[in-house]
XYZ file of C-alpha atoms in Angstrom:
592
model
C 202.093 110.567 76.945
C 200.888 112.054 80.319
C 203.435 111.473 83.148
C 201.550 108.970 86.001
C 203.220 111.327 88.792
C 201.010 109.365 91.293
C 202.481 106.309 90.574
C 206.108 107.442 90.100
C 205.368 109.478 93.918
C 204.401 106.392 95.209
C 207.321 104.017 93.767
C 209.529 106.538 95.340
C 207.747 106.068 98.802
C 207.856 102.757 98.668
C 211.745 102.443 98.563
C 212.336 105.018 101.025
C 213.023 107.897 98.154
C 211.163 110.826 100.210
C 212.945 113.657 98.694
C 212.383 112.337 95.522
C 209.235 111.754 96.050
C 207.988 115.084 97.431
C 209.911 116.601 93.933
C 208.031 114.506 91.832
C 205.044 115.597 93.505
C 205.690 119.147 93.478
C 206.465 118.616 89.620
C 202.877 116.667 89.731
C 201.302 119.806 91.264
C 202.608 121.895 88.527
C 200.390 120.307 86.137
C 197.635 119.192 88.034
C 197.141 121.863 91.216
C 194.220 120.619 92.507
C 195.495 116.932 92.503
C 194.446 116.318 96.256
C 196.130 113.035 96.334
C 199.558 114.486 95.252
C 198.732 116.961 97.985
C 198.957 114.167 100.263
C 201.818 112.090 98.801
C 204.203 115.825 99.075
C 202.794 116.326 102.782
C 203.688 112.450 103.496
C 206.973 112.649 101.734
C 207.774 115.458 104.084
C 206.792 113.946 107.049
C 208.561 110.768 106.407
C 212.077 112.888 105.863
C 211.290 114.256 109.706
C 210.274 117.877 108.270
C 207.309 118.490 110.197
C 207.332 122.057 110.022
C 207.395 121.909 106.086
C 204.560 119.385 106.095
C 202.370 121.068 108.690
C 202.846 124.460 106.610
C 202.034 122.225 103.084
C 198.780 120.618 105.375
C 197.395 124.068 105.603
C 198.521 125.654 102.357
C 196.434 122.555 100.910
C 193.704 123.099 103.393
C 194.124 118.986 103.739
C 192.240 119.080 106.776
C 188.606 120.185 105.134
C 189.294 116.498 103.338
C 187.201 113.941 104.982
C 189.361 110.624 104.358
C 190.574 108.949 107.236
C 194.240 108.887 105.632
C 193.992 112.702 105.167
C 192.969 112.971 109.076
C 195.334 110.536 109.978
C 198.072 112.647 108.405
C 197.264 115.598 110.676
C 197.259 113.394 113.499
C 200.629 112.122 112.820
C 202.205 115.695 112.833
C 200.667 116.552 115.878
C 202.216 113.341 117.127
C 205.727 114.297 115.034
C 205.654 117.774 116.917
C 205.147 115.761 119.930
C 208.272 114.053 119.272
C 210.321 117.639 119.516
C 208.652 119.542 121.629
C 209.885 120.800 125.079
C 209.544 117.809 127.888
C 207.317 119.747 129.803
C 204.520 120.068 126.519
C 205.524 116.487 125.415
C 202.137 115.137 127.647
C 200.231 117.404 126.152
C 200.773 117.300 122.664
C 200.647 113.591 122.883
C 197.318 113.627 124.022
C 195.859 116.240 121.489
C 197.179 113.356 118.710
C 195.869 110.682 120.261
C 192.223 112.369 120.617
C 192.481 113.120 116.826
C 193.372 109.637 115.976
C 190.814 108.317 118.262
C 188.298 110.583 116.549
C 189.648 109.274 112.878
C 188.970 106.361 114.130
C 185.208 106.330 115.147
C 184.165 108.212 112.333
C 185.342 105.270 110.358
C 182.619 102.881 112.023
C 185.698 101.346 114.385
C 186.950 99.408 111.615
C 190.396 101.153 110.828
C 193.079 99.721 112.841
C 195.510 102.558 111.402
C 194.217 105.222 113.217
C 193.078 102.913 116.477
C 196.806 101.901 116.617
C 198.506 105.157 116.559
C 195.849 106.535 119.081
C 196.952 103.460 121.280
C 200.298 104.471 121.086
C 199.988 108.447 121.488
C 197.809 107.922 124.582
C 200.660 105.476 125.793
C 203.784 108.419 125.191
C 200.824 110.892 126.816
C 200.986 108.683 130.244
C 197.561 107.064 129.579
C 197.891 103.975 129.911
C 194.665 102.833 130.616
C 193.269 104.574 127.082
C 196.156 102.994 125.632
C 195.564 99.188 126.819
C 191.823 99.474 125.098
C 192.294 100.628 122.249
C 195.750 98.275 121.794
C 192.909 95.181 122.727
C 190.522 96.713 120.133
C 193.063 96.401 117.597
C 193.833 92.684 117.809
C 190.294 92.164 117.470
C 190.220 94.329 114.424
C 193.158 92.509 113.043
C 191.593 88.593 113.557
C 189.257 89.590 110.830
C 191.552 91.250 108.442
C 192.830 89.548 105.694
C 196.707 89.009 106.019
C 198.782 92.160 104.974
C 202.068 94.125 106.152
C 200.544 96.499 107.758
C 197.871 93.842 109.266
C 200.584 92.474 111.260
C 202.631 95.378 111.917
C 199.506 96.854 113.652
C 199.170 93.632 115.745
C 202.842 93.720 116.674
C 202.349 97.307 118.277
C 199.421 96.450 120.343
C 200.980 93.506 121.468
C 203.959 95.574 122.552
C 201.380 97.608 124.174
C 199.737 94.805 126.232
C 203.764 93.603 127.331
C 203.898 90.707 124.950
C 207.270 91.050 123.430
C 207.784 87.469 122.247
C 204.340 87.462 120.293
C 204.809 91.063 118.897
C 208.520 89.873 117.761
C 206.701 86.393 116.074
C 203.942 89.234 114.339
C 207.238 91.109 112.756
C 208.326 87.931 111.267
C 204.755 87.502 109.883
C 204.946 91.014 108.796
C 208.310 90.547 106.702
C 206.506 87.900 104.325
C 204.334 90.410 103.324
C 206.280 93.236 102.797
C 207.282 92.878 99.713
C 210.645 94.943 99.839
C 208.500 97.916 100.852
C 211.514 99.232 102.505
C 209.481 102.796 103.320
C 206.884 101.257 105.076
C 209.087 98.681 106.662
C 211.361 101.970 108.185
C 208.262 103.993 109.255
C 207.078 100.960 111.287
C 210.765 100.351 112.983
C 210.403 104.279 114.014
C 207.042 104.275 115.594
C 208.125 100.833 117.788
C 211.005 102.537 119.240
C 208.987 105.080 120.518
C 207.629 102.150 122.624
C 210.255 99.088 122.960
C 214.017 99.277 123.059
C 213.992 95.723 122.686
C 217.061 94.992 119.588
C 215.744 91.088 119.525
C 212.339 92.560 118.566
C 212.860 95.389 116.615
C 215.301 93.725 114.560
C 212.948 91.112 113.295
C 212.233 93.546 110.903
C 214.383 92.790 108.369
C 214.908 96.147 106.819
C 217.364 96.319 103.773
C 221.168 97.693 104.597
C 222.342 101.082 103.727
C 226.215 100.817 103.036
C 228.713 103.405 101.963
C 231.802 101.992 99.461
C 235.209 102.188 98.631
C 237.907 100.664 98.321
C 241.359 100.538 95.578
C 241.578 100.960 91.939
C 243.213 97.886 90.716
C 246.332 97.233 88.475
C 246.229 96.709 84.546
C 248.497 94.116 85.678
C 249.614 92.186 88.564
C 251.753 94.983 90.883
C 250.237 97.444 92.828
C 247.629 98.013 95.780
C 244.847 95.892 93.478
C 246.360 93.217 91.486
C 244.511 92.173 88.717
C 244.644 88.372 88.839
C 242.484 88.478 92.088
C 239.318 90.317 90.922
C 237.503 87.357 90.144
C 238.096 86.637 94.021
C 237.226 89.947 95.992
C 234.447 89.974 93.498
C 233.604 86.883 95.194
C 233.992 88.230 98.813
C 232.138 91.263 98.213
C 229.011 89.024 96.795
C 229.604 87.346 100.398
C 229.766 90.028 102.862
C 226.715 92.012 100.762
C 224.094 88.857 101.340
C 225.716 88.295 104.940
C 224.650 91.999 105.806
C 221.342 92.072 103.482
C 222.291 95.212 101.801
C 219.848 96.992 99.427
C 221.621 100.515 98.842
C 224.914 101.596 97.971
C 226.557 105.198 97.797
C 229.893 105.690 96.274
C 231.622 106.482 93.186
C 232.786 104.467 89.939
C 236.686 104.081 89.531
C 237.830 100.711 88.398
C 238.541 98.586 90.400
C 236.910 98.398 94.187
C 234.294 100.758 92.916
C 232.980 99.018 89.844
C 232.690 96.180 91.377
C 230.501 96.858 94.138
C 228.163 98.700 91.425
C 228.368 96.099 89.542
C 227.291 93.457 92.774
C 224.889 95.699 93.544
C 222.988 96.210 90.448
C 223.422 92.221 90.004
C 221.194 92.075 92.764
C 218.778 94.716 92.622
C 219.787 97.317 94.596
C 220.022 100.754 94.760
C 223.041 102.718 93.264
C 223.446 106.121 94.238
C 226.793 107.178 92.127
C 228.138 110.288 93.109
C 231.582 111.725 90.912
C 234.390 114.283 92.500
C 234.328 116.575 89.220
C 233.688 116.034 85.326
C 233.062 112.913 83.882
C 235.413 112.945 80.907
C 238.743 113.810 83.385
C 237.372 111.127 86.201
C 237.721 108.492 83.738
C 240.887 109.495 82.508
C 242.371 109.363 86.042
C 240.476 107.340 88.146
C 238.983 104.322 85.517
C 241.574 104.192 82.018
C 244.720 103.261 83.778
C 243.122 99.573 84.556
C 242.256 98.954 80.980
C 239.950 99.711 78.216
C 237.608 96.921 79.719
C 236.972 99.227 82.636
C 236.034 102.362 80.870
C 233.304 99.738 79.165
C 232.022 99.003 82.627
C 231.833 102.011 83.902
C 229.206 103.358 81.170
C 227.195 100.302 81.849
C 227.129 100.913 85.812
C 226.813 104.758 85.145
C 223.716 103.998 82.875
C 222.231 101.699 85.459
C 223.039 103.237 88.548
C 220.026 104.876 90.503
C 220.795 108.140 91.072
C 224.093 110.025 89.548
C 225.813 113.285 90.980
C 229.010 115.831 91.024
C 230.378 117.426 93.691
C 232.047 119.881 91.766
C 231.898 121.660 88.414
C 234.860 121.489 85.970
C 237.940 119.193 85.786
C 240.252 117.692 88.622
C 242.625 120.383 88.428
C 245.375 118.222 90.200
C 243.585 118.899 93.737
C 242.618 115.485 95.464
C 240.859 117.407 98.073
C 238.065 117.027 95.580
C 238.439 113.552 95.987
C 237.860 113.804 99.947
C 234.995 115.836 99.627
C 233.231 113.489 96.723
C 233.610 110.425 99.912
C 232.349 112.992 102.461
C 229.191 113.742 100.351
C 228.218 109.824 99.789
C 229.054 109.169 102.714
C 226.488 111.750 104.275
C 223.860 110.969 101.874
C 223.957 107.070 103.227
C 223.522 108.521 107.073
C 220.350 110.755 105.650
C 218.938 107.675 103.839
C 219.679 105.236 106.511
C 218.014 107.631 109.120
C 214.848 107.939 106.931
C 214.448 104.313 106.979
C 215.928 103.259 110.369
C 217.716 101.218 107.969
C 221.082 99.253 109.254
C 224.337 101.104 108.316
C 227.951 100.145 107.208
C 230.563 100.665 105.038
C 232.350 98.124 102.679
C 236.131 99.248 101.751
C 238.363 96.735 99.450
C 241.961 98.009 100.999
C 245.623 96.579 101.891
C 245.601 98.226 105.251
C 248.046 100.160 104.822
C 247.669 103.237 106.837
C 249.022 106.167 104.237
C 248.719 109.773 105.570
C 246.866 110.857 102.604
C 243.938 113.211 102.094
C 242.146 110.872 100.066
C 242.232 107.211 99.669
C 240.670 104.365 100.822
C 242.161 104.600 104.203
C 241.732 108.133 103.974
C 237.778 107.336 103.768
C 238.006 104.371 106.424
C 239.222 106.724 108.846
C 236.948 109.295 108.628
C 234.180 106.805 108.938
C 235.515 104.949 111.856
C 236.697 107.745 113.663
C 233.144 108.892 113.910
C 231.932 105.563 115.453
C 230.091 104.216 112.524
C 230.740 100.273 111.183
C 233.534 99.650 108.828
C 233.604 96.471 106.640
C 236.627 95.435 105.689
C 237.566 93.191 102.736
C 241.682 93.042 103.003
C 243.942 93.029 100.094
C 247.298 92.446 102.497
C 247.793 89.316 101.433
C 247.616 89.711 97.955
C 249.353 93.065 97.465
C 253.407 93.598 97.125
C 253.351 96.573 99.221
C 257.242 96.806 97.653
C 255.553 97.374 94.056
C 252.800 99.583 95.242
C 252.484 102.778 94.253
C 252.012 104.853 97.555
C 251.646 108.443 97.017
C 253.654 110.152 99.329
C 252.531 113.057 101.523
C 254.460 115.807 99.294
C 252.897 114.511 96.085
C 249.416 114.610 98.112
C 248.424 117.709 96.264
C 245.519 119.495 98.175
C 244.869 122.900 96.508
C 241.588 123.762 98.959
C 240.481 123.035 102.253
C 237.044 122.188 102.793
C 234.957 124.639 104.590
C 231.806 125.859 105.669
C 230.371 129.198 103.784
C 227.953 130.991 105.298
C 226.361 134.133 103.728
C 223.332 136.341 105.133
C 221.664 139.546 105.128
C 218.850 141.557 107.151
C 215.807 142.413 105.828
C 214.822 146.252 105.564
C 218.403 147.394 105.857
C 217.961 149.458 102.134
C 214.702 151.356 103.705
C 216.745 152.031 106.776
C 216.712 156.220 107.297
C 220.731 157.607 107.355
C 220.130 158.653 110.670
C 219.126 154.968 111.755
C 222.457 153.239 110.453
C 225.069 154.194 113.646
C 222.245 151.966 115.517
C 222.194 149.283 113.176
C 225.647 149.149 113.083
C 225.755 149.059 116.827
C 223.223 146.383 118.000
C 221.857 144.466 115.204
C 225.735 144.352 113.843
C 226.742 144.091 116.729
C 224.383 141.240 118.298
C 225.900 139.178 115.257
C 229.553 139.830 116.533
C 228.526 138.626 119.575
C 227.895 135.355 118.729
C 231.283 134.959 116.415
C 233.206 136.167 119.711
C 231.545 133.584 121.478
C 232.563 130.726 119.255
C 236.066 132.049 119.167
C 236.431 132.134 122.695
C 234.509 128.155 122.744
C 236.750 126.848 119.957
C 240.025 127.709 120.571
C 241.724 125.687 117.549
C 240.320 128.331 114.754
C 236.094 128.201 115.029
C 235.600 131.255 112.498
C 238.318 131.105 109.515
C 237.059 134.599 108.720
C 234.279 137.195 109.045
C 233.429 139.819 106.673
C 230.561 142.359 106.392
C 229.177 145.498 103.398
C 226.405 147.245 104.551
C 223.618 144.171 106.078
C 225.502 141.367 104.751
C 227.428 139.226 106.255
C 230.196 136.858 105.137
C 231.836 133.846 107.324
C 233.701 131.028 106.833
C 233.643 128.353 109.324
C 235.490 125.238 110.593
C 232.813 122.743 109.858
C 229.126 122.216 109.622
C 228.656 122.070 113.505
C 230.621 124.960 114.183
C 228.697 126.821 111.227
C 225.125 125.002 112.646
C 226.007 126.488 116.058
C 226.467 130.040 114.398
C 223.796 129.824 112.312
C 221.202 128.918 114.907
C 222.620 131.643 117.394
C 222.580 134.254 115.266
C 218.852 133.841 114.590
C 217.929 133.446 118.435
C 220.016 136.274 119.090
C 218.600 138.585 116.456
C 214.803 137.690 117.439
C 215.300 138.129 121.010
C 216.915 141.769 120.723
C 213.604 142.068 118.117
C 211.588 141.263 121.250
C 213.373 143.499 123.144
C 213.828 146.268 120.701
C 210.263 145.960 119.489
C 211.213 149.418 116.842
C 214.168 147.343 115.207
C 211.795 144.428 114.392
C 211.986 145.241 111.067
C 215.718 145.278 111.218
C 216.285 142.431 113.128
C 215.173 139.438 110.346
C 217.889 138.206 109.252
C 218.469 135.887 105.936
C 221.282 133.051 106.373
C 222.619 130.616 103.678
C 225.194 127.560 104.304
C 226.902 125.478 102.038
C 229.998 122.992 102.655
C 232.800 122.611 100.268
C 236.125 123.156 99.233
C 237.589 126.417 99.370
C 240.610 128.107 97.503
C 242.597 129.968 101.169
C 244.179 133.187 99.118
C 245.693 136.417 100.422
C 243.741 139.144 98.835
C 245.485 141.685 97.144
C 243.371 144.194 97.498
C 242.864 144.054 101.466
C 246.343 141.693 101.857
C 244.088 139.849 104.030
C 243.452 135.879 103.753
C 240.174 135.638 102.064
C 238.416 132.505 100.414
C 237.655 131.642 96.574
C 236.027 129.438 94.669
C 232.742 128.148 92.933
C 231.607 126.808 96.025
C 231.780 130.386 97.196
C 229.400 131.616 94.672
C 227.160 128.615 95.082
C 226.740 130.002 99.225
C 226.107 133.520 98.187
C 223.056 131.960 95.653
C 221.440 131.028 98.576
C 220.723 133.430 101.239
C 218.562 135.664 98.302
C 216.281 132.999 98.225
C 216.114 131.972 102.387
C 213.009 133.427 103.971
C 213.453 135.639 107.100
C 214.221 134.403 109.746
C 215.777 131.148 108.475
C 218.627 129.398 107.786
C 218.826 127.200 104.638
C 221.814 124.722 103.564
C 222.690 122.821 100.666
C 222.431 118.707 100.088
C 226.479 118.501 101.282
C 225.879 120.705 104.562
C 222.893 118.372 105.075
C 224.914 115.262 104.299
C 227.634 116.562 106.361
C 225.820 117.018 109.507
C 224.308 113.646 109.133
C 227.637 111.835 108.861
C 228.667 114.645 112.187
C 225.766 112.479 114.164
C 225.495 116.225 115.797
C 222.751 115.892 118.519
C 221.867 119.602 118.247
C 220.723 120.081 115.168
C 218.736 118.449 112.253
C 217.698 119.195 108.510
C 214.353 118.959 107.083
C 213.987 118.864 103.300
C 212.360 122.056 101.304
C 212.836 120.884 97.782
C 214.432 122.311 94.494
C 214.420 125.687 95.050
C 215.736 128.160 92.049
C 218.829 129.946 93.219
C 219.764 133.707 92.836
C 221.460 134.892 89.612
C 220.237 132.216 87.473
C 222.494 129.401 89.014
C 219.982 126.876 88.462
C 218.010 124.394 90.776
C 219.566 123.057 93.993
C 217.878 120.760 96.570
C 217.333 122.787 99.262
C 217.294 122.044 103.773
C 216.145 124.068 106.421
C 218.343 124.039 109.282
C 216.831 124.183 113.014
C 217.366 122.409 116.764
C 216.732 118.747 116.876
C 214.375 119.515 119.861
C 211.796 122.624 120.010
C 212.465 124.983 123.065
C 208.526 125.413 122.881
């Protein structure tokens, strides 16, 4: 039977799955390469995940714009508008107005009857400064609307002119209307929430759009019996709280993992209702549920399969067994964690997390408090469902800090090379050495000297590549980003070490075996997470930087302001490694 990738694409639009969606799509395109409406879904997908570089490129690889279909106009016009957004202040005008002449142009070729297009040139011309244009074309859309049959997008259109034309209360009453017709459409429901705040900073109307929460869990294992952190005889009544505080926040998506206890039972609340379960494991199935689900009880193992089974999406951070190390733990928490900030920002989506714990505040790598804290101490929302008056904190098993085993330290790797370094003459390589080596020690002096708590862990070079291990995913951004600015300005400069100066970067983040080598009896780092870096600089064109799905989630749970991540897709990595889902890495803002 022939896969319906159209409608599969557009189920995973409609709940807010972009990435998925563009994959599918891509997979679509495999089969059917002319498909011009999976064209459009993959270039959509990649809007809607904020990767308007990707999509522009896709829009002209599939000349889109010699389709003439108002949605496949519109969709230029929108990344004009998206470019807009990132542009330098000084273009911002500009590039506003070059959207909103396209959309206005959409717009009358459709005999003035699309309010899509008439809306979005409203709103371009208002960010341009033209009011005046902005004010017709907002009053031509409520006229448009009066004789449209009801619909989301109906009244989502009139509550944008309305906020056009200053009425706030009548907009806010039109997002109401627009919620009883939106039929969970959680994708359409985000997009709409985006394009307001571009235009009202108004909380009491914006949040009349009820868009589902995005929450992050964790929380104890419980007892087979009736000691410890999680006694057993109360399940039946944190089951009951967490039922409460999921309606009370209208949550629709959960990330987390699946030990009894805590875990299960938010799957299991969540599935109950419908929602999305993203399950993500620290290591190998068999050895999690020896550690982390068997000790409650046969029952437990029973309900993990069924969750497992159901759950939306399932993941591993690492390959192999736990190996005794709970740092793999830490990073498992990290990696949902991140994943919930890059889902909740494609949505605009509301944004928590739920932990079941007995507040007590162990000094622990990983844990429940271990994952509260991190959360918290970031300034996100923490949830939490207390166990103190239940648990005999006399009877509980604390691990202490020496029994804490943490075998690696989580890191970011960061490997890159510089294209047309082999057909470099003998005579050429002092230079190279010199200034394009040399503009790339710059930069890791510089952070050194910025960070004085230990930016680089260590540096390493053979021949034109380049090995570093960094702090963290904002240090490693920062380094990233420099070194490419740095390389294409001596380029500019240097105009006969162009070909010299394009250089190849790969980032991952993960956890890291810290040995002394015995060959150099220096520190170095080891580990599969080391070979999964090195897989992807091979494949990184020149000039960029691409990261893996954990540096990705990472510097969405970071809130960094500098830098953002647009999706690329499943990319095949060097060596024969397999597929990985692949980000490019660039400034939040254009300098353009």
């Amino acid at each position: 039977m022939t896969k319906d990738y159209i409608r599969e694409v557009k189920h995973s639009m409609r709940i807010g799955e972009y990435l998925k969606a563009y994959d599918l799509a891509c997979e679509g395109l495999k089969e059917q390469s002319d498909s011009q409406a999976l064209q459009y879904q993959a270039v959509l997908a990649l809007a809607r995940t904020g990767a308007t570089d990707q999509a522009q490129s896709k829009y002209k690889e599939f000349e889109l714009d010699k389709v003439r279909h108002v949605d496949f106009a519109s969709l230029e016009a929108r990344l004009l508008k998206d470019k807009a957004l990132i542009c330098h202040p000084s273009k911002k005008s500009a590039r506003f107005e070059a959207s909103a002449k396209l959309y206005e142009s959409v717009f009358s070729e459709s005999a003035e009857q699309e309010f899509y297009p008439a809306i979005n040139a409203a709103t371009t011309y208002y960010l341009s400064g033209n009011k005046q244009q902005a004010t017709r074309l907002a009053t031509k859309v409520l006229e448009i609307c009066k004789s449209t049959d009801p619909s989301y997008w109906r009244y989502a259109s009139e509550a944008e002119a309305l906020l056009l034309l200053g009425d706030k209360e009548a907009a806010r009453q039109a997002l109401v209307n627009a919620n009883g017709h939106a039929s969970n459409d959680m994708s359409s429901m985000g997009a709409t929430k985006k394009q307001l705040s571009l235009i009202c900073s108004d909380s009491e109307v914006l949040d009349a759009l009820k868009i589902p929460r995005v929450i992050h869990y964790a929380g104890h294992i419980i007892s087979a019996d009736d000691t410890g952190r999680f006694p057993a005889s109360i399940e039946n009544k944190i089951r009951e709280r967490i039922d409460a505080k999921l309606d009370l926040l209208g949550v629709g998506i959960g990330y987390g993992s699946l030990a009894a206890g805590a875990d299960i039972l938010f799957a299991e609340a969540l599935l109950d209702r419908g929602c999305e379960l993203h399950v993500t494991l620290p290591f190998s199935i068999e050895d999690f549920k020896k550690i982390s689900v068997a000790c409650s009880g046969d029952s437990w193992l029973e309900r993990f399969e069924t969750c497992w089974e159901k759950a939306t999406s399932q993941s591993f951070t690492s390959e192999g067994g736990y190996q005794g190390d709970n740092s793999l733990f830490s990073y498992c928490s990290l990696y949902s964690m991140g994943r919930a900030c890059l889902r909740q920002q494609h949505l605009a989506a509301p944004l928590s997390q739920i932990v079941i714990w007995d507040e007590l505040r162990a000094s622990l790598i990983a844990g429940t408090y271990s994952d509260y804290r991190a959360w918290t101490e970031l300034g996100y929302e923490s949830e939490v469902i207390s166990l103190s008056s239940y648990s005999n904190p006399e009877k509980s098993k604390i691990v202490s800090n020496e029994e804490d085993q943490q075998d690696r330290e989580l890191h970011a790797i960061l490997f890159g090379d510089i294209r047309g370094f082999s057909g470099l003459p003998d005579n050429r390589l002092p230079e190279f050495v010199d200034v394009i080596m040399g503009c790339l020690a710059q930069t890791l002096d510089r952070l050194n000297r910025e960070y004085d708590d230990g930016a680089v862990m260590l540096s390493n070079t053979w021949g034109d590549g380049i090995f570093v291990v960094l702090r963290d995913v904002n240090v490693a951004a920062q380094c990233a980003i420099e070194m490419q600015q740095g390389l294409k300005a001596l380029g500019a400069e240097k105009p006969d070490l162009q070909s010299q100066a394009e250089l190849r970067l790969g980032i991952h983040f993960g956890p890291v075996y810290e040995l002394i080598d015995p060959v150099t009896k220096r520190i170095n780092y080891f580990g599969e997470h080391v070979n999964r870096a090195a897989r992807i600089e091979p494949i990184t064109p020149p000039g960029q930087v691409y990261v893996t799905e954990s540096f990705a989630a990472q510097l969405a749970l970071s809130k960094n302001p500098g830098f953002k991540t647009e999706y690329v897709g499943f990319m095949p990595m060097a060596k024969n490694y397999g597929e990985l889902p692949m980000y490019l890495l660039r400034e939040k803002f254009d300098s353009f």
